[in-house]
Each structure stands twice: as structure tokens, then as C-alpha cells.
Amino acid sequence: MQIQQLRAFREVAAELSVTRAARNLNYAQSTVTAQIQNLEESLGAALFDRSHRQLALTEAGSRLLPYARIIIDAAEAGRRAVATEPACTAPARRPRARRAGVREPAGSGA
């Protein structure tokens, strides 16, 4: 399950149209369709009833939707929190421990 798949799922569920969801997300319709199909495959459940002219959420889709919203909201909140933090510097690298019997190449610093 990937965040992009959940975003596509949430948008299709809101619009009940892959075409409108794709337009809203600035994706190709085929991309949204593939994301939904991959999500359904990873979950082992159909999320939309495609038997009628208009899409409808299945019971599994209805159960997933609130969790998809929570996950997407949490990911966006995390992104905002990191974006507002001062730039972090990477910790200094520790020298690698030598393994017994292994010679390091000349000039490797070990």
C-alpha cells in the first residue's frame, strides 16, 4: 500500500469517477486506474463496484476510506512538520571497524 495509491483511492471515492479524479490529481486516467488496481491487488479486495455505469464503493472500500484519509493527513502533517524545522545536518560518520584478516586498500583511510 503506497501513499500515491491511497490518494488516488480517496479522490476516486470522492468523485466516483476515475476521469475526474485523474484530472484533479493531474494524472493520466490510466495511472489512476493502475494505482487503484494495484491497491486492490495488494489488499486482496475490490474497493469499487464497477458493474454499473457509475462507480460505487464496495463494503471494503467504505471500510478503507477513513483509514486512507487518516494516513494521508498524517503523511502531510509529517511533511509540514519537517519542512518547518531548521535544516538538520547529518551526524559525523564513524570510521568502519576493521574485520580480522581483511586488508584495507591503500589510501582508504582505515
mmCIF file with all atom_site columns, C-alpha atoms in Angstrom:
data_model
loop_
_atom_site.group_PDB
_atom_site.id
_atom_site.type_symbol
_atom_site.label_atom_id
_atom_site.label_alt_id
_atom_site.label_comp_id
_atom_site.label_asym_id
_atom_site.label_entity_id
_atom_site.label_seq_id
_atom_site.pdbx_PDB_ins_code
_atom_site.Cartn_x
_atom_site.Cartn_y
_atom_site.Cartn_z
_atom_site.occupancy
_atom_site.B_iso_or_equiv
_atom_site.pdbx_formal_charge
_atom_site.auth_seq_id
_atom_site.auth_comp_id
_atom_site.auth_asym_id
_atom_site.auth_atom_id
_atom_site.pdbx_PDB_model_num
ATOM 1   C CA . MET A 1 1   ? 0.000   0.000   0.000   1.00 0.00 ? 1   MET A CA 1
ATOM 2   C CA . GLN A 1 2   ? 1.529   3.294   -1.102  1.00 0.00 ? 2   GLN A CA 1
ATOM 3   C CA . ILE A 1 3   ? 0.521   6.854   -0.300  1.00 0.00 ? 3   ILE A CA 1
ATOM 4   C CA . GLN A 1 4   ? 0.006   7.645   -4.010  1.00 0.00 ? 4   GLN A CA 1
ATOM 5   C CA . GLN A 1 5   ? -2.409  4.736   -4.263  1.00 0.00 ? 5   GLN A CA 1
ATOM 6   C CA . LEU A 1 6   ? -4.318  5.959   -1.227  1.00 0.00 ? 6   LEU A CA 1
ATOM 7   C CA . ARG A 1 7   ? -4.508  9.482   -2.658  1.00 0.00 ? 7   ARG A CA 1
ATOM 8   C CA . ALA A 1 8   ? -5.875  8.097   -5.919  1.00 0.00 ? 8   ALA A CA 1
ATOM 9   C CA . PHE A 1 9   ? -8.341  5.936   -3.985  1.00 0.00 ? 9   PHE A CA 1
ATOM 10  C CA . ARG A 1 10  ? -9.521  8.874   -1.860  1.00 0.00 ? 10  ARG A CA 1
ATOM 11  C CA . GLU A 1 11  ? -10.012 11.065  -4.933  1.00 0.00 ? 11  GLU A CA 1
ATOM 12  C CA . VAL A 1 12  ? -11.883 8.391   -6.923  1.00 0.00 ? 12  VAL A CA 1
ATOM 13  C CA . ALA A 1 13  ? -14.064 7.735   -3.872  1.00 0.00 ? 13  ALA A CA 1
ATOM 14  C CA . ALA A 1 14  ? -14.851 11.456  -3.609  1.00 0.00 ? 14  ALA A CA 1
ATOM 15  C CA . GLU A 1 15  ? -15.595 11.894  -7.308  1.00 0.00 ? 15  GLU A CA 1
ATOM 16  C CA . LEU A 1 16  ? -16.909 8.385   -8.076  1.00 0.00 ? 16  LEU A CA 1
ATOM 17  C CA . SER A 1 17  ? -15.157 8.910   -11.403 1.00 0.00 ? 17  SER A CA 1
ATOM 18  C CA . VAL A 1 18  ? -11.658 7.887   -12.450 1.00 0.00 ? 18  VAL A CA 1
ATOM 19  C CA . THR A 1 19  ? -11.659 10.580  -15.145 1.00 0.00 ? 19  THR A CA 1
ATOM 20  C CA . ARG A 1 20  ? -12.460 13.422  -12.732 1.00 0.00 ? 20  ARG A CA 1
ATOM 21  C CA . ALA A 1 21  ? -10.097 12.034  -10.089 1.00 0.00 ? 21  ALA A CA 1
ATOM 22  C CA . ALA A 1 22  ? -7.273  11.881  -12.643 1.00 0.00 ? 22  ALA A CA 1
ATOM 23  C CA . ARG A 1 23  ? -7.956  15.467  -13.681 1.00 0.00 ? 23  ARG A CA 1
ATOM 24  C CA . ASN A 1 24  ? -7.955  16.636  -10.041 1.00 0.00 ? 24  ASN A CA 1
ATOM 25  C CA . LEU A 1 25  ? -4.685  14.818  -9.337  1.00 0.00 ? 25  LEU A CA 1
ATOM 26  C CA . ASN A 1 26  ? -3.055  15.893  -12.618 1.00 0.00 ? 26  ASN A CA 1
ATOM 27  C CA . TYR A 1 27  ? -2.504  12.237  -13.542 1.00 0.00 ? 27  TYR A CA 1
ATOM 28  C CA . ALA A 1 28  ? -3.341  10.293  -16.664 1.00 0.00 ? 28  ALA A CA 1
ATOM 29  C CA . GLN A 1 29  ? -6.535  8.276   -16.291 1.00 0.00 ? 29  GLN A CA 1
ATOM 30  C CA . SER A 1 30  ? -4.550  5.077   -16.891 1.00 0.00 ? 30  SER A CA 1
ATOM 31  C CA . THR A 1 31  ? -2.246  5.959   -13.982 1.00 0.00 ? 31  THR A CA 1
ATOM 32  C CA . VAL A 1 32  ? -5.166  6.327   -11.571 1.00 0.00 ? 32  VAL A CA 1
ATOM 33  C CA . THR A 1 33  ? -6.706  3.084   -12.828 1.00 0.00 ? 33  THR A CA 1
ATOM 34  C CA . ALA A 1 34  ? -3.398  1.256   -12.349 1.00 0.00 ? 34  ALA A CA 1
ATOM 35  C CA . GLN A 1 35  ? -2.967  2.686   -8.834  1.00 0.00 ? 35  GLN A CA 1
ATOM 36  C CA . ILE A 1 36  ? -6.445  1.538   -7.831  1.00 0.00 ? 36  ILE A CA 1
ATOM 37  C CA . GLN A 1 37  ? -5.911  -1.910  -9.340  1.00 0.00 ? 37  GLN A CA 1
ATOM 38  C CA . ASN A 1 38  ? -2.548  -2.298  -7.583  1.00 0.00 ? 38  ASN A CA 1
ATOM 39  C CA . LEU A 1 39  ? -4.073  -1.194  -4.277  1.00 0.00 ? 39  LEU A CA 1
ATOM 40  C CA . GLU A 1 40  ? -6.937  -3.671  -4.690  1.00 0.00 ? 40  GLU A CA 1
ATOM 41  C CA . GLU A 1 41  ? -4.469  -6.418  -5.522  1.00 0.00 ? 41  GLU A CA 1
ATOM 42  C CA . SER A 1 42  ? -2.287  -5.662  -2.504  1.00 0.00 ? 42  SER A CA 1
ATOM 43  C CA . LEU A 1 43  ? -5.347  -5.692  -0.218  1.00 0.00 ? 43  LEU A CA 1
ATOM 44  C CA . GLY A 1 44  ? -6.982  -8.674  -1.875  1.00 0.00 ? 44  GLY A CA 1
ATOM 45  C CA . ALA A 1 45  ? -10.317 -6.885  -2.117  1.00 0.00 ? 45  ALA A CA 1
ATOM 46  C CA . ALA A 1 46  ? -12.288 -4.889  -4.674  1.00 0.00 ? 46  ALA A CA 1
ATOM 47  C CA . LEU A 1 47  ? -12.697 -1.308  -3.485  1.00 0.00 ? 47  LEU A CA 1
ATOM 48  C CA . PHE A 1 48  ? -15.155 -0.189  -6.160  1.00 0.00 ? 48  PHE A CA 1
ATOM 49  C CA . ASP A 1 49  ? -18.191 -1.801  -7.738  1.00 0.00 ? 49  ASP A CA 1
ATOM 50  C CA . ARG A 1 50  ? -17.726 -1.377  -11.462 1.00 0.00 ? 50  ARG A CA 1
ATOM 51  C CA . SER A 1 51  ? -20.859 -3.269  -12.516 1.00 0.00 ? 51  SER A CA 1
ATOM 52  C CA . HIS A 1 52  ? -22.928 -0.124  -13.103 1.00 0.00 ? 52  HIS A CA 1
ATOM 53  C CA . ARG A 1 53  ? -22.330 2.942   -15.209 1.00 0.00 ? 53  ARG A CA 1
ATOM 54  C CA . GLN A 1 54  ? -21.141 4.942   -12.185 1.00 0.00 ? 54  GLN A CA 1
ATOM 55  C CA . LEU A 1 55  ? -18.564 3.660   -9.715  1.00 0.00 ? 55  LEU A CA 1
ATOM 56  C CA . ALA A 1 56  ? -19.647 2.872   -6.184  1.00 0.00 ? 56  ALA A CA 1
ATOM 57  C CA . LEU A 1 57  ? -17.606 1.973   -3.130  1.00 0.00 ? 57  LEU A CA 1
ATOM 58  C CA . THR A 1 58  ? -17.783 -1.642  -2.043  1.00 0.00 ? 58  THR A CA 1
ATOM 59  C CA . GLU A 1 59  ? -18.036 -2.514  1.633   1.00 0.00 ? 59  GLU A CA 1
ATOM 60  C CA . ALA A 1 60  ? -14.248 -2.969  1.692   1.00 0.00 ? 60  ALA A CA 1
ATOM 61  C CA . GLY A 1 61  ? -13.800 0.442   0.053   1.00 0.00 ? 61  GLY A CA 1
ATOM 62  C CA . SER A 1 62  ? -16.093 2.049   2.606   1.00 0.00 ? 62  SER A CA 1
ATOM 63  C CA . ARG A 1 63  ? -14.087 0.488   5.438   1.00 0.00 ? 63  ARG A CA 1
ATOM 64  C CA . LEU A 1 64  ? -10.754 1.598   3.940   1.00 0.00 ? 64  LEU A CA 1
ATOM 65  C CA . LEU A 1 65  ? -11.729 5.214   3.174   1.00 0.00 ? 65  LEU A CA 1
ATOM 66  C CA . PRO A 1 66  ? -11.493 6.654   6.722   1.00 0.00 ? 66  PRO A CA 1
ATOM 67  C CA . TYR A 1 67  ? -8.102  4.988   7.211   1.00 0.00 ? 67  TYR A CA 1
ATOM 68  C CA . ALA A 1 68  ? -6.880  6.318   3.862   1.00 0.00 ? 68  ALA A CA 1
ATOM 69  C CA . ARG A 1 69  ? -7.855  9.829   4.966   1.00 0.00 ? 69  ARG A CA 1
ATOM 70  C CA . ILE A 1 70  ? -6.054  9.420   8.296   1.00 0.00 ? 70  ILE A CA 1
ATOM 71  C CA . ILE A 1 71  ? -2.892  8.074   6.637   1.00 0.00 ? 71  ILE A CA 1
ATOM 72  C CA . ILE A 1 72  ? -2.827  10.846  4.017   1.00 0.00 ? 72  ILE A CA 1
ATOM 73  C CA . ASP A 1 73  ? -3.467  13.542  6.643   1.00 0.00 ? 73  ASP A CA 1
ATOM 74  C CA . ALA A 1 74  ? -0.714  12.131  8.880   1.00 0.00 ? 74  ALA A CA 1
ATOM 75  C CA . ALA A 1 75  ? 1.766   11.991  5.994   1.00 0.00 ? 75  ALA A CA 1
ATOM 76  C CA . GLU A 1 76  ? 1.005   15.594  5.063   1.00 0.00 ? 76  GLU A CA 1
ATOM 77  C CA . ALA A 1 77  ? 1.303   16.705  8.707   1.00 0.00 ? 77  ALA A CA 1
ATOM 78  C CA . GLY A 1 78  ? 4.662   14.954  8.958   1.00 0.00 ? 78  GLY A CA 1
ATOM 79  C CA . ARG A 1 79  ? 5.854   16.637  5.786   1.00 0.00 ? 79  ARG A CA 1
ATOM 80  C CA . ARG A 1 80  ? 4.796   20.046  7.131   1.00 0.00 ? 80  ARG A CA 1
ATOM 81  C CA . ALA A 1 81  ? 6.489   19.392  10.472  1.00 0.00 ? 81  ALA A CA 1
ATOM 82  C CA . VAL A 1 82  ? 9.765   18.527  8.804   1.00 0.00 ? 82  VAL A CA 1
ATOM 83  C CA . ALA A 1 83  ? 9.519   21.477  6.425   1.00 0.00 ? 83  ALA A CA 1
ATOM 84  C CA . THR A 1 84  ? 9.190   23.916  9.341   1.00 0.00 ? 84  THR A CA 1
ATOM 85  C CA . GLU A 1 85  ? 12.157  22.500  11.276  1.00 0.00 ? 85  GLU A CA 1
ATOM 86  C CA . PRO A 1 86  ? 15.561  24.116  10.842  1.00 0.00 ? 86  PRO A CA 1
ATOM 87  C CA . ALA A 1 87  ? 17.828  22.281  8.454   1.00 0.00 ? 87  ALA A CA 1
ATOM 88  C CA . CYS A 1 88  ? 19.363  19.244  10.068  1.00 0.00 ? 88  CYS A CA 1
ATOM 89  C CA . THR A 1 89  ? 22.915  18.194  9.471   1.00 0.00 ? 89  THR A CA 1
ATOM 90  C CA . ALA A 1 90  ? 23.870  14.584  9.139   1.00 0.00 ? 90  ALA A CA 1
ATOM 91  C CA . PRO A 1 91  ? 25.816  13.159  12.055  1.00 0.00 ? 91  PRO A CA 1
ATOM 92  C CA . ALA A 1 92  ? 29.533  12.646  11.528  1.00 0.00 ? 92  ALA A CA 1
ATOM 93  C CA . ARG A 1 93  ? 30.338  9.244   10.093  1.00 0.00 ? 93  ARG A CA 1
ATOM 94  C CA . ARG A 1 94  ? 32.075  6.815   12.376  1.00 0.00 ? 94  ARG A CA 1
ATOM 95  C CA . PRO A 1 95  ? 35.100  5.024   10.959  1.00 0.00 ? 95  PRO A CA 1
ATOM 96  C CA . ARG A 1 96  ? 34.384  1.483   9.899   1.00 0.00 ? 96  ARG A CA 1
ATOM 97  C CA . ALA A 1 97  ? 35.643  -1.238  12.168  1.00 0.00 ? 97  ALA A CA 1
ATOM 98  C CA . ARG A 1 98  ? 38.243  -3.447  10.590  1.00 0.00 ? 98  ARG A CA 1
ATOM 99  C CA . ARG A 1 99  ? 37.444  -7.080  10.264  1.00 0.00 ? 99  ARG A CA 1
ATOM 100 C CA . ALA A 1 100 ? 40.132  -9.501  11.353  1.00 0.00 ? 100 ALA A CA 1
ATOM 101 C CA . GLY A 1 101 ? 42.181  -10.765 8.455   1.00 0.00 ? 101 GLY A CA 1
ATOM 102 C CA . VAL A 1 102 ? 40.894  -8.213  5.939   1.00 0.00 ? 102 VAL A CA 1
ATOM 103 C CA . ARG A 1 103 ? 43.345  -5.728  4.480   1.00 0.00 ? 103 ARG A CA 1
ATOM 104 C CA . GLU A 1 104 ? 42.081  -2.297  3.559   1.00 0.00 ? 104 GLU A CA 1
ATOM 105 C CA . PRO A 1 105 ? 43.171  -0.838  0.196   1.00 0.00 ? 105 PRO A CA 1
ATOM 106 C CA . ALA A 1 106 ? 45.900  1.791   0.372   1.00 0.00 ? 106 ALA A CA 1
ATOM 107 C CA . GLY A 1 107 ? 44.532  5.304   0.832   1.00 0.00 ? 107 GLY A CA 1
ATOM 108 C CA . SER A 1 108 ? 41.167  4.129   2.220   1.00 0.00 ? 108 SER A CA 1
ATOM 109 C CA . GLY A 1 109 ? 41.733  5.985   5.463   1.00 0.00 ? 109 GLY A CA 1
ATOM 110 C CA . ALA A 1 110 ? 41.307  2.913   7.618   1.00 0.00 ? 110 ALA A CA 1
#
